[in-house]
PDB file of C-alpha atoms in Angstrom:
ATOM      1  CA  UNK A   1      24.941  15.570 -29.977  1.00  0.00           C
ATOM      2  CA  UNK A   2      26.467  16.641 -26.315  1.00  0.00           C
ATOM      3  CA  UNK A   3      28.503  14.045 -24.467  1.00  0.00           C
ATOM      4  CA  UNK A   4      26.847  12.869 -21.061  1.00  0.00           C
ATOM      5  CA  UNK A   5      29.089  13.611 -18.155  1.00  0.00           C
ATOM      6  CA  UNK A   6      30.349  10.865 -16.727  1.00  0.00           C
ATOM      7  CA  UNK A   7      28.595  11.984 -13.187  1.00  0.00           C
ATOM      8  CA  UNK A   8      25.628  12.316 -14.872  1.00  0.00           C
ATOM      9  CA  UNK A   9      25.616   9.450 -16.498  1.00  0.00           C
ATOM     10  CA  UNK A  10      26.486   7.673 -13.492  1.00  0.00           C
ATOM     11  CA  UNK A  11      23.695   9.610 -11.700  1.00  0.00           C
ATOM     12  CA  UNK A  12      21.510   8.282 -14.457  1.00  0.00           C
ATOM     13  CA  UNK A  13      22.288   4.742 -14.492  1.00  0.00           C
ATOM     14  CA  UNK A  14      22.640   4.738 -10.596  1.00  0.00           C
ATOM     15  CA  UNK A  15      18.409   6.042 -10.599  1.00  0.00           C
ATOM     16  CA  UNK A  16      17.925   3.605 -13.144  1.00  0.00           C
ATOM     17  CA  UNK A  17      18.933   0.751 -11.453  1.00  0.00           C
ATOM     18  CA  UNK A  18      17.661   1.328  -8.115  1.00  0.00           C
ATOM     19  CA  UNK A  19      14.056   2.075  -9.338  1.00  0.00           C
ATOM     20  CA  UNK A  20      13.690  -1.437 -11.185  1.00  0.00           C
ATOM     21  CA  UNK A  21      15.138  -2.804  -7.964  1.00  0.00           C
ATOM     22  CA  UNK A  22      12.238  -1.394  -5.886  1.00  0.00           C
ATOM     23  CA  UNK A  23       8.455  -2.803  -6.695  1.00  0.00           C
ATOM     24  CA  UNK A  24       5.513  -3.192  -5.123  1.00  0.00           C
ATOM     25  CA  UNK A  25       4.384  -6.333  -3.664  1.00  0.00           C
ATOM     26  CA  UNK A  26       0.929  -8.343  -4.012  1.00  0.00           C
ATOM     27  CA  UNK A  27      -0.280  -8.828  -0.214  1.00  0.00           C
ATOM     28  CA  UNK A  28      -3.703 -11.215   0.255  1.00  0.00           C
ATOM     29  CA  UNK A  29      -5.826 -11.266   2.941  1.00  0.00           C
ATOM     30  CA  UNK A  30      -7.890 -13.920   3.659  1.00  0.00           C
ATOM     31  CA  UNK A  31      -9.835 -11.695   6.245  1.00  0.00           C
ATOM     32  CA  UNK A  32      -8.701 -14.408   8.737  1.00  0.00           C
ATOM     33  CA  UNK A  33      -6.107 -12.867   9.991  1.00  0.00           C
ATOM     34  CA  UNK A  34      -7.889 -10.928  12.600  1.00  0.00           C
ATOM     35  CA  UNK A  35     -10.738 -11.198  15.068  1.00  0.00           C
ATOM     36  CA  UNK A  36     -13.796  -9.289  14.555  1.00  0.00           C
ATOM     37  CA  UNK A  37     -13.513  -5.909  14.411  1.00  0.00           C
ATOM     38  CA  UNK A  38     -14.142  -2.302  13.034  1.00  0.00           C
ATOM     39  CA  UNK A  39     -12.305  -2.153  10.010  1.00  0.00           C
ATOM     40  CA  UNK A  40     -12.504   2.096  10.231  1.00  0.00           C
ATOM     41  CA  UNK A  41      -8.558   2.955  10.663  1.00  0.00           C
ATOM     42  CA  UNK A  42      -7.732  -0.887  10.952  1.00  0.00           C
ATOM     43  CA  UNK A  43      -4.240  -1.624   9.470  1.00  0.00           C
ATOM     44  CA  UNK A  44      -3.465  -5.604   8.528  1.00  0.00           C
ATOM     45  CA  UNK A  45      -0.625  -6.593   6.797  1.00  0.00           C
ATOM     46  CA  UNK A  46       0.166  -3.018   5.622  1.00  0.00           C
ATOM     47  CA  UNK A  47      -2.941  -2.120   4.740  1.00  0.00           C
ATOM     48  CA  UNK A  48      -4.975   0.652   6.493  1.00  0.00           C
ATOM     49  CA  UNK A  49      -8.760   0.050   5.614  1.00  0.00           C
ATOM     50  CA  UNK A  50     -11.132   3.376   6.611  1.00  0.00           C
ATOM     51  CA  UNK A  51     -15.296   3.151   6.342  1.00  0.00           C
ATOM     52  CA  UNK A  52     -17.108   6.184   6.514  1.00  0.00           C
ATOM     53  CA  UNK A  53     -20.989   7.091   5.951  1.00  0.00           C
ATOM     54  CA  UNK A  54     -21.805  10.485   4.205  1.00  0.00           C
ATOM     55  CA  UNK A  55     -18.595  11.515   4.510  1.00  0.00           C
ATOM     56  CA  UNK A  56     -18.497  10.739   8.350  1.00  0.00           C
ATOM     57  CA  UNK A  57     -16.313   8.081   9.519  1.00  0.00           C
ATOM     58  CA  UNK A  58     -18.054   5.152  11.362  1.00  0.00           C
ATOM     59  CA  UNK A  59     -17.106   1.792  13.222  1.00  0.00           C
ATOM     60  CA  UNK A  60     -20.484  -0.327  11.003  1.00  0.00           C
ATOM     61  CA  UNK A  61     -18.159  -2.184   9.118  1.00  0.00           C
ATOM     62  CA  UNK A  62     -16.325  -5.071  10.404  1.00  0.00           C
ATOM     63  CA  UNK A  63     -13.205  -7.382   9.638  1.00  0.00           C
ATOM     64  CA  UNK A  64     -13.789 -10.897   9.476  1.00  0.00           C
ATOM     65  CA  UNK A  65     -17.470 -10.851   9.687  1.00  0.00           C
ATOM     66  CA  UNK A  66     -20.419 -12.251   7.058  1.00  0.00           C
ATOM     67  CA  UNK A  67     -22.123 -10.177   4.479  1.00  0.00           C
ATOM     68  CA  UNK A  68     -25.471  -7.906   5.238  1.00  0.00           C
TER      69      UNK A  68
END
């Protein structure tokens, strides 16, 4: 078996404990939190939405609007 370095090991432990530190974190919308609008390239709380229609991007969808 071949001994870690130490500034490897310290390189390892270092990546270990800064990736548990780091996570991802749950955002919800309540689709309140704007007035009406296109939601094509519309960014709330971090979140970018895009809508597009055969491939084409369009402004038909909407943010904080009823259903069909």
């Amino acid at each position: 078996m071949q001994l870690i370095r130490p500034l490897r090991y310290f390189l390892l432990l270092a990546t270990l404990l800064c990736s548990s530190i780091v996570s991802a974190q749950t955002k919800q919308l309540t689709f309140d939190e704007v007035e009406f609008a296109s939601v094509d390239g519309l960014t709330v709380e971090g979140v970018t939405f895009g809508y597009t229609k055969n491939g084409v991007s369009s402004p038909d969808a909407h943010y904080a609007s009823f259903g069909p």
